[in-house]
Amino acid sequence: MVDPTAKEDLSSTLDSSLYDDVQTLFKEMKSESCSRKGMLVWNLQRKVEVNPSCSLSIISILVQKLEKKLTRVSKLHEKKTYMSVIPVLHTLYYVVIQSGVTIPKGLYHKAYECLGKLLILPSPYSAVALHTLRSIKMEMTAPGSLYLKRVIAEQNIKSQHFAAREKVFVLADPAVFSVSLEATVRAYLEVSRRLTNTRTMEKSMLFHVLQTGLEMTCQSSRLAQALEVLEDYDVRQYFQNVVETVKQSLQHGPGSRADYLKGLQQIYKDILAASEKDVMNDEQGPVYSTTVPLPEMNFLMWTDEEMLWNLLADFALTSGSNFIKDGKERISRDSGIVKDLEDPDDAVQPPYMAQKTLRERRNAIKNSKSAEKLSLMKEKMKEDVTGNSPLLKEERSHTARVVVLGDDSTLGKLTKAYYVIRKKEAKRNMLTKKLDLQLYYIPVSDAEASASSPDESRLSLASCLERVDPWYSVNVSSLGAAIPTLPELPSVSRKPTELSLYLLDTLCYYLRCGTQPVNLPVYSVKMTRSNSDLASVEELFVSHLEADIPDFRHLKDRQQREPSVRQKKSSMELFGVVLSVNYTKATLSKREVKGEASMTWRVVITSEPAASASGESYLTASFDSLNPACNTKIKTQNISIRTMEQRTLCVCLDKDPRRTYTDVQKIEISPCLDPGCTIRCRYSIGSEQELPLSKYLDKVMSLPINSFSGVSM
């Protein structure tokens, strides 16, 4: 057994470079090279996959580091001190889930005690520590259970004991992805399908759980031979027996470990007895991988605005007709077809790639009470409170993991899609009660667009996430930077390459460990057109709004070409009120201010999330004037800008040329209200009032992007 407190003993079990690799990984956190740090994380994961026994030594090292950090945390109360705990916690979790050997109880207890002490940290650091602690506790009770539950969910394996199902959708923005880059990334992600053999999946899980639980009493080679000769029906039966044993052990708690191991031993004996005649002692059994297999990646180019809603609807509604199970139900008058459940003004085209499936008939039942729609409010409450209240926790059987590849404009597109989903669900709750939506973001920028405007970052929100979570920068941002440079290798279509495996493994690491959301504030903007024939436009943005006056573009261009001309212009030509501005100061006073902007040719409004700013989220409005002395910046959460002298504005949202509006005379910007928090209850005929619960909620909508550490408020 490895002594987790002695460095000398580690050298006897570790590969000569293992200890140094772990030390270098966390030492490199302070360096500038994110790509190198991301590769170090991946190399460590690969070592565990190739040699599962080294996980014992790695866990010992990580526990030592946690103990040292715990000592520092108790003395220093700085955010940076807390942040350094995150990489160690996630590495510990990932080593435990990927390990295919039995972890000694003494080592587990030491890790458990250390994690328990970390619960004194503020949220979300304590939340990450709690998640890791629960995983350790699960493995202490039923070794191999963490692996089993993860594989069943990711691979959508049917089981009557664990109903969890997961699906991964990778959406790439065509504005960022060229045809060649799309083909390369698609080929790389499709490797996951070829690496997953569904016929041997249950055998691999049987092998992993029995080997992890029984340790020395399990003859790995003989078990592998026995599983190979068994009929598929028998394998299925033994697999269900193992799943049932795991579930019972987890239900009964830590005291059931002995019964759990006894149950595994009986299943092991039954497998050997059933295949005894067909197993040759001198034969070498097949090699079963003990690592968590890759989930299937559904890679799509995000061309249709309704695509996300349709994908989620297809995933949530095609698994059965009894998805509405709780609450008082009554027979509805609709036809029972999903399309007929939607409001006439909210009708959409048949779901993408699922037209036939969603039109199939299901039980025509629905809840007529307003309580049917409270799922959205409960979800909002979970964002607003700290802890894990059982009253607010809602178990959903399906998890949709949506990974978005692109820049700020892509996140703007995601914001609109997310708003539409919340709006549809507020009217007719179809998905929220069953589907847990998790959003992930990998920043990818168009190299040509970046070169044309080097001074304007198209990844400002990615920079915000990096400041909040350095571990995000190490793993996700480094991966995003590598994607545009991926070579188009012919061999990628024939066999996995190191680059393809790095892409898949890093993406899976993000999906499995990125559990803490960073809530990016969403703002609504109402644009009034100068032409009375054009209706007002209501839009959303999450990062950036730019409004310029077309009449002044030629003056600005001339000024940039001939800087000396600026000094010779008369004051009459340089000055003049062109904008009227009303805004509320982003201070405790919330004082309303009215002002004017002189000779302003452009206004740039950027979001400053609370994640990266102290206190509340706010907007920074920069007024660029032809006279530098008139340039101003203000901080606000609400602002109204109107043009003077019949001039108009050209407005671009989230740096997306596809969302450009001209002939705008007035813009009004304020925090966007969440449609899920505008539910009303009919107490009497002809009158509607807000539910009493709603007044305690933060009704401002935010876009939850998963990271490794989340935000400490």
mmCIF file of C-alpha atoms in Angstrom, residues 13-341:
data_model
loop_
_atom_site.group_PDB
_atom_site.id
_atom_site.type_symbol
_atom_site.label_atom_id
_atom_site.label_comp_id
_atom_site.label_asym_id
_atom_site.label_seq_id
_atom_site.Cartn_x
_atom_site.Cartn_y
_atom_site.Cartn_z
ATOM 1 C CA THR A 13 5.540 2.999 -7.209
ATOM 2 C CA LEU A 14 5.660 5.941 -9.571
ATOM 3 C CA ASP A 15 7.204 5.997 -12.954
ATOM 4 C CA SER A 16 10.413 8.007 -12.743
ATOM 5 C CA SER A 17 8.818 11.144 -14.205
ATOM 6 C CA LEU A 18 5.296 10.914 -12.764
ATOM 7 C CA TYR A 19 5.857 12.958 -9.623
ATOM 8 C CA ASP A 20 7.686 15.638 -11.580
ATOM 9 C CA ASP A 21 4.898 15.733 -14.179
ATOM 10 C CA VAL A 22 2.260 16.449 -11.531
ATOM 11 C CA GLN A 23 4.428 19.086 -9.897
ATOM 12 C CA THR A 24 5.178 20.718 -13.249
ATOM 13 C CA LEU A 25 1.507 20.816 -14.192
ATOM 14 C CA PHE A 26 0.522 23.013 -11.275
ATOM 15 C CA LYS A 27 3.743 24.994 -11.332
ATOM 16 C CA GLU A 28 3.067 25.821 -14.966
ATOM 17 C CA MET A 29 -0.232 27.434 -13.942
ATOM 18 C CA LYS A 30 1.703 30.679 -13.512
ATOM 19 C CA SER A 31 3.310 30.585 -16.940
ATOM 20 C CA GLU A 32 2.084 32.274 -20.116
ATOM 21 C CA SER A 33 1.830 29.215 -22.358
ATOM 22 C CA CYS A 34 -1.747 27.957 -22.143
ATOM 23 C CA SER A 35 -1.211 25.432 -24.935
ATOM 24 C CA ARG A 36 1.651 23.808 -23.029
ATOM 25 C CA LYS A 37 -0.387 23.667 -19.842
ATOM 26 C CA GLY A 38 -3.331 22.102 -21.671
ATOM 27 C CA MET A 39 -1.035 19.473 -23.165
ATOM 28 C CA LEU A 40 0.359 18.660 -19.707
ATOM 29 C CA VAL A 41 -3.158 17.968 -18.426
ATOM 30 C CA TRP A 42 -3.843 15.685 -21.376
ATOM 31 C CA ASN A 43 -0.532 13.814 -21.009
ATOM 32 C CA LEU A 44 -1.314 13.096 -17.369
ATOM 33 C CA GLN A 45 -4.738 11.714 -18.327
ATOM 34 C CA ARG A 46 -3.165 9.487 -20.970
ATOM 35 C CA LYS A 47 -0.727 8.054 -18.425
ATOM 36 C CA VAL A 48 -3.622 7.005 -16.207
ATOM 37 C CA GLU A 49 -5.340 5.374 -19.179
ATOM 38 C CA VAL A 50 -2.241 3.443 -20.233
ATOM 39 C CA ASN A 51 -1.245 2.445 -16.683
ATOM 40 C CA PRO A 52 -4.258 2.579 -14.304
ATOM 41 C CA SER A 53 -2.145 1.504 -11.321
ATOM 42 C CA CYS A 54 -0.330 4.855 -11.335
ATOM 43 C CA SER A 55 -3.585 6.514 -10.254
ATOM 44 C CA LEU A 56 -2.791 5.487 -6.661
ATOM 45 C CA SER A 57 0.369 7.540 -6.662
ATOM 46 C CA ILE A 58 -1.288 10.495 -8.392
ATOM 47 C CA ILE A 59 -4.094 10.561 -5.833
ATOM 48 C CA SER A 60 -1.479 10.514 -3.056
ATOM 49 C CA ILE A 61 0.303 13.497 -4.577
ATOM 50 C CA LEU A 62 -2.951 15.417 -5.078
ATOM 51 C CA VAL A 63 -4.035 14.819 -1.483
ATOM 52 C CA GLN A 64 -0.678 16.180 -0.317
ATOM 53 C CA LYS A 65 -1.163 19.295 -2.422
ATOM 54 C CA LEU A 66 -4.697 19.799 -1.082
ATOM 55 C CA GLU A 67 -3.398 19.585 2.472
ATOM 56 C CA LYS A 68 -0.780 22.236 1.741
ATOM 57 C CA LYS A 69 -3.345 24.488 0.079
ATOM 58 C CA LEU A 70 -5.723 23.976 2.983
ATOM 59 C CA THR A 71 -3.012 25.281 5.319
ATOM 60 C CA ARG A 72 -2.553 28.359 3.123
ATOM 61 C CA VAL A 73 -6.297 28.953 2.864
ATOM 62 C CA SER A 74 -6.657 28.915 6.650
ATOM 63 C CA LYS A 75 -4.007 31.648 6.922
ATOM 64 C CA LEU A 76 -4.815 33.754 3.865
ATOM 65 C CA HIS A 77 -8.267 34.776 2.739
ATOM 66 C CA GLU A 78 -7.594 35.761 -0.846
ATOM 67 C CA LYS A 79 -9.522 34.770 -3.932
ATOM 68 C CA LYS A 80 -6.322 33.685 -5.697
ATOM 69 C CA THR A 81 -5.637 31.217 -2.901
ATOM 70 C CA TYR A 82 -9.054 29.651 -3.385
ATOM 71 C CA MET A 83 -8.644 29.531 -7.146
ATOM 72 C CA SER A 84 -5.531 27.351 -6.934
ATOM 73 C CA VAL A 85 -7.627 24.591 -5.353
ATOM 74 C CA ILE A 86 -9.805 24.147 -8.444
ATOM 75 C CA PRO A 87 -7.248 22.398 -10.739
ATOM 76 C CA VAL A 88 -6.293 19.952 -7.992
ATOM 77 C CA LEU A 89 -9.924 19.068 -7.245
ATOM 78 C CA HIS A 90 -10.818 18.437 -10.877
ATOM 79 C CA THR A 91 -7.656 16.431 -11.491
ATOM 80 C CA LEU A 92 -8.430 14.307 -8.425
ATOM 81 C CA TYR A 93 -11.985 13.653 -9.621
ATOM 82 C CA TYR A 94 -10.850 12.719 -13.114
ATOM 83 C CA VAL A 95 -8.145 10.340 -11.872
ATOM 84 C CA VAL A 96 -10.663 8.603 -9.600
ATOM 85 C CA ILE A 97 -13.243 8.106 -12.348
ATOM 86 C CA GLN A 98 -10.647 6.934 -14.895
ATOM 87 C CA SER A 99 -8.825 4.597 -12.506
ATOM 88 C CA GLY A 100 -9.366 0.903 -13.139
ATOM 89 C CA VAL A 101 -7.849 -0.353 -9.892
ATOM 90 C CA THR A 102 -9.035 -0.514 -6.304
ATOM 91 C CA ILE A 103 -8.132 2.558 -4.279
ATOM 92 C CA PRO A 104 -7.088 1.651 -0.689
ATOM 93 C CA LYS A 105 -9.621 2.698 1.923
ATOM 94 C CA GLY A 106 -6.948 4.510 3.904
ATOM 95 C CA LEU A 107 -6.138 6.749 0.945
ATOM 96 C CA TYR A 108 -9.808 7.396 0.291
ATOM 97 C CA HIS A 109 -10.402 8.345 3.931
ATOM 98 C CA LYS A 110 -7.500 10.773 3.853
ATOM 99 C CA ALA A 111 -8.862 12.410 0.698
ATOM 100 C CA TYR A 112 -12.366 12.466 2.206
ATOM 101 C CA GLU A 113 -11.204 14.240 5.369
ATOM 102 C CA CYS A 114 -9.243 16.806 3.371
ATOM 103 C CA LEU A 115 -12.204 17.535 1.090
ATOM 104 C CA GLY A 116 -14.480 17.916 4.100
ATOM 105 C CA LYS A 117 -12.241 20.689 5.451
ATOM 106 C CA LEU A 118 -12.420 22.507 2.093
ATOM 107 C CA LEU A 119 -16.180 22.973 2.515
ATOM 108 C CA ILE A 120 -15.400 26.097 4.557
ATOM 109 C CA LEU A 121 -14.503 27.875 1.313
ATOM 110 C CA PRO A 122 -17.020 30.282 -0.246
ATOM 111 C CA SER A 123 -19.195 29.219 -3.143
ATOM 112 C CA PRO A 124 -18.503 28.042 -5.829
ATOM 113 C CA TYR A 125 -15.190 26.587 -4.562
ATOM 114 C CA SER A 126 -17.020 24.700 -1.838
ATOM 115 C CA ALA A 127 -19.456 23.401 -4.472
ATOM 116 C CA VAL A 128 -16.580 21.881 -6.471
ATOM 117 C CA ALA A 129 -15.130 20.398 -3.274
ATOM 118 C CA LEU A 130 -18.546 18.973 -2.371
ATOM 119 C CA HIS A 131 -18.953 17.418 -5.824
ATOM 120 C CA THR A 132 -15.534 15.755 -5.504
ATOM 121 C CA LEU A 133 -16.299 14.630 -1.943
ATOM 122 C CA ARG A 134 -19.559 12.991 -3.012
ATOM 123 C CA SER A 135 -17.743 11.199 -5.820
ATOM 124 C CA ILE A 136 -15.127 9.909 -3.372
ATOM 125 C CA LYS A 137 -17.877 8.796 -0.982
ATOM 126 C CA MET A 138 -19.645 6.951 -3.790
ATOM 127 C CA GLU A 139 -16.466 5.079 -4.704
ATOM 128 C CA MET A 140 -15.787 4.244 -1.051
ATOM 129 C CA THR A 141 -19.253 2.717 -0.785
ATOM 130 C CA ALA A 142 -19.363 0.943 -4.155
ATOM 131 C CA PRO A 143 -16.021 0.833 -6.027
ATOM 132 C CA GLY A 144 -16.582 1.225 -9.769
ATOM 133 C CA SER A 145 -20.003 2.881 -9.397
ATOM 134 C CA LEU A 146 -18.793 6.295 -10.546
ATOM 135 C CA TYR A 147 -17.525 4.788 -13.798
ATOM 136 C CA LEU A 148 -20.675 2.690 -14.276
ATOM 137 C CA LYS A 149 -23.142 5.561 -13.865
ATOM 138 C CA ARG A 150 -21.098 7.850 -16.116
ATOM 139 C CA VAL A 151 -20.888 5.315 -18.967
ATOM 140 C CA ILE A 152 -24.587 4.363 -18.748
ATOM 141 C CA ALA A 153 -25.606 8.029 -19.014
ATOM 142 C CA GLU A 154 -23.160 9.044 -21.762
ATOM 143 C CA GLN A 155 -23.718 5.967 -23.912
ATOM 144 C CA ASN A 156 -27.523 5.973 -23.418
ATOM 145 C CA ILE A 157 -27.515 2.333 -22.314
ATOM 146 C CA LYS A 158 -30.943 1.071 -21.325
ATOM 147 C CA SER A 159 -31.213 0.271 -17.628
ATOM 148 C CA GLN A 160 -34.215 0.049 -15.371
ATOM 149 C CA HIS A 161 -32.109 1.097 -12.376
ATOM 150 C CA PHE A 162 -30.432 4.256 -13.739
ATOM 151 C CA ALA A 163 -32.615 6.366 -16.021
ATOM 152 C CA ALA A 164 -30.078 9.128 -16.692
ATOM 153 C CA ARG A 165 -29.473 9.889 -20.380
ATOM 154 C CA GLU A 166 -27.051 12.370 -21.902
ATOM 155 C CA LYS A 167 -26.447 13.701 -25.368
ATOM 156 C CA VAL A 168 -23.735 16.009 -26.691
ATOM 157 C CA PHE A 169 -24.446 18.547 -29.436
ATOM 158 C CA VAL A 170 -21.492 20.462 -30.872
ATOM 159 C CA LEU A 171 -22.707 23.546 -32.770
ATOM 160 C CA ALA A 172 -20.211 25.435 -34.948
ATOM 161 C CA ASP A 173 -20.855 28.905 -36.343
ATOM 162 C CA PRO A 174 -20.536 28.994 -40.169
ATOM 163 C CA ALA A 175 -19.349 32.600 -39.898
ATOM 164 C CA VAL A 176 -16.215 31.351 -38.143
ATOM 165 C CA PHE A 177 -15.741 27.897 -39.673
ATOM 166 C CA SER A 178 -14.492 27.638 -43.220
ATOM 167 C CA VAL A 179 -15.430 24.622 -45.338
ATOM 168 C CA SER A 180 -12.031 23.020 -44.814
ATOM 169 C CA LEU A 181 -12.064 23.625 -41.053
ATOM 170 C CA GLU A 182 -15.569 22.192 -40.805
ATOM 171 C CA ALA A 183 -14.484 19.018 -42.601
ATOM 172 C CA THR A 184 -11.426 18.621 -40.368
ATOM 173 C CA VAL A 185 -13.239 19.103 -37.062
ATOM 174 C CA ARG A 186 -16.105 16.869 -38.187
ATOM 175 C CA ALA A 187 -13.675 14.074 -39.044
ATOM 176 C CA TYR A 188 -11.904 14.468 -35.709
ATOM 177 C CA LEU A 189 -15.107 14.340 -33.675
ATOM 178 C CA GLU A 190 -16.484 11.380 -35.606
ATOM 179 C CA VAL A 191 -13.550 9.356 -34.320
ATOM 180 C CA SER A 192 -15.580 8.969 -31.112
ATOM 181 C CA ARG A 193 -18.139 6.833 -32.948
ATOM 182 C CA ARG A 194 -15.505 4.478 -34.305
ATOM 183 C CA LEU A 195 -13.817 4.120 -30.929
ATOM 184 C CA THR A 196 -17.075 3.056 -29.280
ATOM 185 C CA ASN A 197 -18.066 -0.546 -29.953
ATOM 186 C CA THR A 198 -21.564 -0.959 -28.571
ATOM 187 C CA ARG A 199 -21.346 -4.771 -28.624
ATOM 188 C CA THR A 200 -18.505 -4.821 -26.129
ATOM 189 C CA MET A 201 -19.621 -1.873 -23.987
ATOM 190 C CA GLU A 202 -21.473 -3.955 -21.397
ATOM 191 C CA LYS A 203 -18.588 -6.431 -21.232
ATOM 192 C CA SER A 204 -16.182 -3.573 -20.564
ATOM 193 C CA MET A 205 -18.362 -2.212 -17.765
ATOM 194 C CA LEU A 206 -18.682 -5.667 -16.211
ATOM 195 C CA PHE A 207 -14.936 -6.112 -16.371
ATOM 196 C CA HIS A 208 -14.223 -2.655 -14.928
ATOM 197 C CA VAL A 209 -16.613 -2.898 -11.955
ATOM 198 C CA LEU A 210 -15.614 -6.463 -11.013
ATOM 199 C CA GLN A 211 -11.915 -5.747 -11.316
ATOM 200 C CA THR A 212 -12.179 -2.486 -9.352
ATOM 201 C CA GLY A 213 -14.318 -3.959 -6.604
ATOM 202 C CA LEU A 214 -12.728 -7.393 -6.128
ATOM 203 C CA GLU A 215 -9.104 -6.334 -6.590
ATOM 204 C CA MET A 216 -6.746 -9.300 -5.942
ATOM 205 C CA THR A 217 -9.526 -11.906 -5.807
ATOM 206 C CA CYS A 218 -10.395 -11.170 -9.446
ATOM 207 C CA GLN A 219 -8.346 -12.994 -12.080
ATOM 208 C CA SER A 220 -8.454 -10.390 -14.817
ATOM 209 C CA SER A 221 -7.285 -12.628 -17.664
ATOM 210 C CA ARG A 222 -9.713 -15.417 -16.806
ATOM 211 C CA LEU A 223 -12.613 -12.952 -16.407
ATOM 212 C CA ALA A 224 -11.855 -11.428 -19.815
ATOM 213 C CA GLN A 225 -11.889 -14.883 -21.424
ATOM 214 C CA ALA A 226 -15.153 -15.766 -19.702
ATOM 215 C CA LEU A 227 -16.874 -12.599 -20.871
ATOM 216 C CA GLU A 228 -15.680 -13.216 -24.423
ATOM 217 C CA VAL A 229 -17.304 -16.647 -24.731
ATOM 218 C CA LEU A 230 -20.606 -15.764 -23.066
ATOM 219 C CA GLU A 231 -23.722 -15.284 -25.159
ATOM 220 C CA ASP A 232 -24.999 -11.746 -25.526
ATOM 221 C CA TYR A 233 -28.121 -12.582 -23.537
ATOM 222 C CA ASP A 234 -26.059 -13.849 -20.586
ATOM 223 C CA VAL A 235 -23.793 -10.800 -20.680
ATOM 224 C CA ARG A 236 -26.855 -8.589 -20.590
ATOM 225 C CA GLN A 237 -28.245 -10.446 -17.580
ATOM 226 C CA TYR A 238 -24.999 -10.260 -15.594
ATOM 227 C CA PHE A 239 -24.690 -6.606 -16.467
ATOM 228 C CA GLN A 240 -28.159 -5.878 -15.092
ATOM 229 C CA ASN A 241 -27.251 -7.806 -11.931
ATOM 230 C CA VAL A 242 -24.180 -5.614 -11.420
ATOM 231 C CA VAL A 243 -26.191 -2.436 -12.030
ATOM 232 C CA GLU A 244 -28.800 -3.566 -9.494
ATOM 233 C CA THR A 245 -26.074 -4.358 -6.963
ATOM 234 C CA VAL A 246 -24.548 -0.910 -7.407
ATOM 235 C CA LYS A 247 -27.891 0.826 -7.009
ATOM 236 C CA GLN A 248 -28.757 -1.066 -3.842
ATOM 237 C CA SER A 249 -25.377 -0.282 -2.306
ATOM 238 C CA LEU A 250 -25.692 3.435 -3.047
ATOM 239 C CA GLN A 251 -29.199 3.486 -1.585
ATOM 240 C CA HIS A 252 -28.125 1.797 1.661
ATOM 241 C CA GLY A 253 -25.052 3.975 2.194
ATOM 242 C CA PRO A 254 -21.471 3.362 3.375
ATOM 243 C CA GLY A 255 -22.494 0.497 5.687
ATOM 244 C CA SER A 256 -23.400 -1.660 2.684
ATOM 245 C CA ARG A 257 -19.853 -1.962 1.296
ATOM 246 C CA ALA A 258 -19.413 -5.511 2.604
ATOM 247 C CA ASP A 259 -22.703 -6.661 1.082
ATOM 248 C CA TYR A 260 -21.765 -4.925 -2.183
ATOM 249 C CA LEU A 261 -18.447 -6.753 -2.453
ATOM 250 C CA LYS A 262 -20.171 -10.012 -1.542
ATOM 251 C CA GLY A 263 -22.671 -9.460 -4.352
ATOM 252 C CA LEU A 264 -19.888 -8.741 -6.870
ATOM 253 C CA GLN A 265 -18.062 -11.888 -5.760
ATOM 254 C CA GLN A 266 -21.164 -13.983 -6.423
ATOM 255 C CA ILE A 267 -21.644 -12.474 -9.895
ATOM 256 C CA TYR A 268 -17.949 -13.099 -10.623
ATOM 257 C CA LYS A 269 -18.278 -16.762 -9.649
ATOM 258 C CA ASP A 270 -21.433 -17.169 -11.721
ATOM 259 C CA ILE A 271 -19.697 -15.756 -14.823
ATOM 260 C CA LEU A 272 -16.757 -18.125 -14.437
ATOM 261 C CA ALA A 273 -19.044 -21.101 -13.820
ATOM 262 C CA ALA A 274 -21.212 -20.325 -16.859
ATOM 263 C CA SER A 275 -18.189 -20.204 -19.168
ATOM 264 C CA GLU A 276 -15.978 -22.819 -17.534
ATOM 265 C CA LYS A 277 -16.283 -25.345 -20.361
ATOM 266 C CA ASP A 278 -15.331 -22.845 -23.058
ATOM 267 C CA VAL A 279 -12.403 -21.133 -21.308
ATOM 268 C CA MET A 280 -8.885 -22.415 -21.986
ATOM 269 C CA ASN A 281 -6.476 -21.686 -19.144
ATOM 270 C CA ASP A 282 -3.529 -21.213 -21.467
ATOM 271 C CA GLU A 283 -5.262 -18.628 -23.636
ATOM 272 C CA GLN A 284 -4.822 -14.881 -23.250
ATOM 273 C CA GLY A 285 -8.115 -13.045 -22.845
ATOM 274 C CA PRO A 286 -9.066 -9.887 -24.731
ATOM 275 C CA VAL A 287 -7.958 -6.521 -23.403
ATOM 276 C CA TYR A 288 -10.798 -4.361 -22.063
ATOM 277 C CA SER A 289 -10.137 -0.680 -21.592
ATOM 278 C CA THR A 290 -10.778 0.562 -18.068
ATOM 279 C CA THR A 291 -11.113 4.206 -19.073
ATOM 280 C CA VAL A 292 -14.410 5.984 -19.612
ATOM 281 C CA PRO A 293 -15.283 5.623 -23.312
ATOM 282 C CA LEU A 294 -15.886 8.713 -25.404
ATOM 283 C CA PRO A 295 -19.506 9.826 -25.784
ATOM 284 C CA GLU A 296 -20.936 10.267 -29.248
ATOM 285 C CA MET A 297 -20.427 13.804 -30.544
ATOM 286 C CA ASN A 298 -23.190 15.211 -32.746
ATOM 287 C CA PHE A 299 -21.405 17.862 -34.807
ATOM 288 C CA LEU A 300 -23.632 20.347 -36.634
ATOM 289 C CA MET A 301 -23.182 23.645 -38.446
ATOM 290 C CA TRP A 302 -25.552 26.098 -36.785
ATOM 291 C CA THR A 303 -27.329 27.465 -39.847
ATOM 292 C CA ASP A 304 -30.940 27.502 -38.656
ATOM 293 C CA GLU A 305 -32.041 29.708 -35.751
ATOM 294 C CA GLU A 306 -34.576 27.090 -34.639
ATOM 295 C CA MET A 307 -32.029 24.259 -34.728
ATOM 296 C CA LEU A 308 -31.230 24.278 -31.000
ATOM 297 C CA TRP A 309 -34.863 24.149 -29.934
ATOM 298 C CA ASN A 310 -35.591 21.353 -32.385
ATOM 299 C CA LEU A 311 -32.601 19.283 -31.261
ATOM 300 C CA LEU A 312 -33.624 19.577 -27.624
ATOM 301 C CA ALA A 313 -37.248 18.765 -28.391
ATOM 302 C CA ASP A 314 -36.227 15.712 -30.389
ATOM 303 C CA PHE A 315 -34.004 14.444 -27.577
ATOM 304 C CA ALA A 316 -36.497 15.069 -24.774
ATOM 305 C CA LEU A 317 -39.746 14.008 -26.397
ATOM 306 C CA THR A 318 -38.811 10.961 -28.465
ATOM 307 C CA SER A 319 -37.802 8.784 -25.512
ATOM 308 C CA GLY A 320 -41.370 8.117 -24.457
ATOM 309 C CA SER A 321 -44.876 9.435 -24.190
ATOM 310 C CA ASN A 322 -45.144 9.647 -20.414
ATOM 311 C CA PHE A 323 -42.840 12.570 -19.783
ATOM 312 C CA ILE A 324 -45.552 14.419 -17.845
ATOM 313 C CA LYS A 325 -45.917 12.273 -14.755
ATOM 314 C CA ASP A 326 -46.482 14.526 -11.770
ATOM 315 C CA GLY A 327 -49.213 16.966 -10.851
ATOM 316 C CA LYS A 328 -52.935 16.742 -11.520
ATOM 317 C CA GLU A 329 -53.593 15.852 -15.096
ATOM 318 C CA ARG A 330 -56.579 16.027 -17.361
ATOM 319 C CA ILE A 331 -57.290 15.033 -20.936
ATOM 320 C CA SER A 332 -56.640 17.952 -23.260
ATOM 321 C CA ARG A 333 -58.621 18.857 -26.339
ATOM 322 C CA ASP A 334 -55.596 19.005 -28.581
ATOM 323 C CA SER A 335 -54.801 16.228 -31.001
ATOM 324 C CA GLY A 336 -51.935 14.881 -28.930
ATOM 325 C CA ILE A 337 -49.403 15.820 -31.593
ATOM 326 C CA VAL A 338 -46.483 17.912 -30.385
ATOM 327 C CA LYS A 339 -46.968 20.507 -33.089
ATOM 328 C CA ASP A 340 -50.542 21.102 -31.996
ATOM 329 C CA LEU A 341 -49.436 21.932 -28.454
#
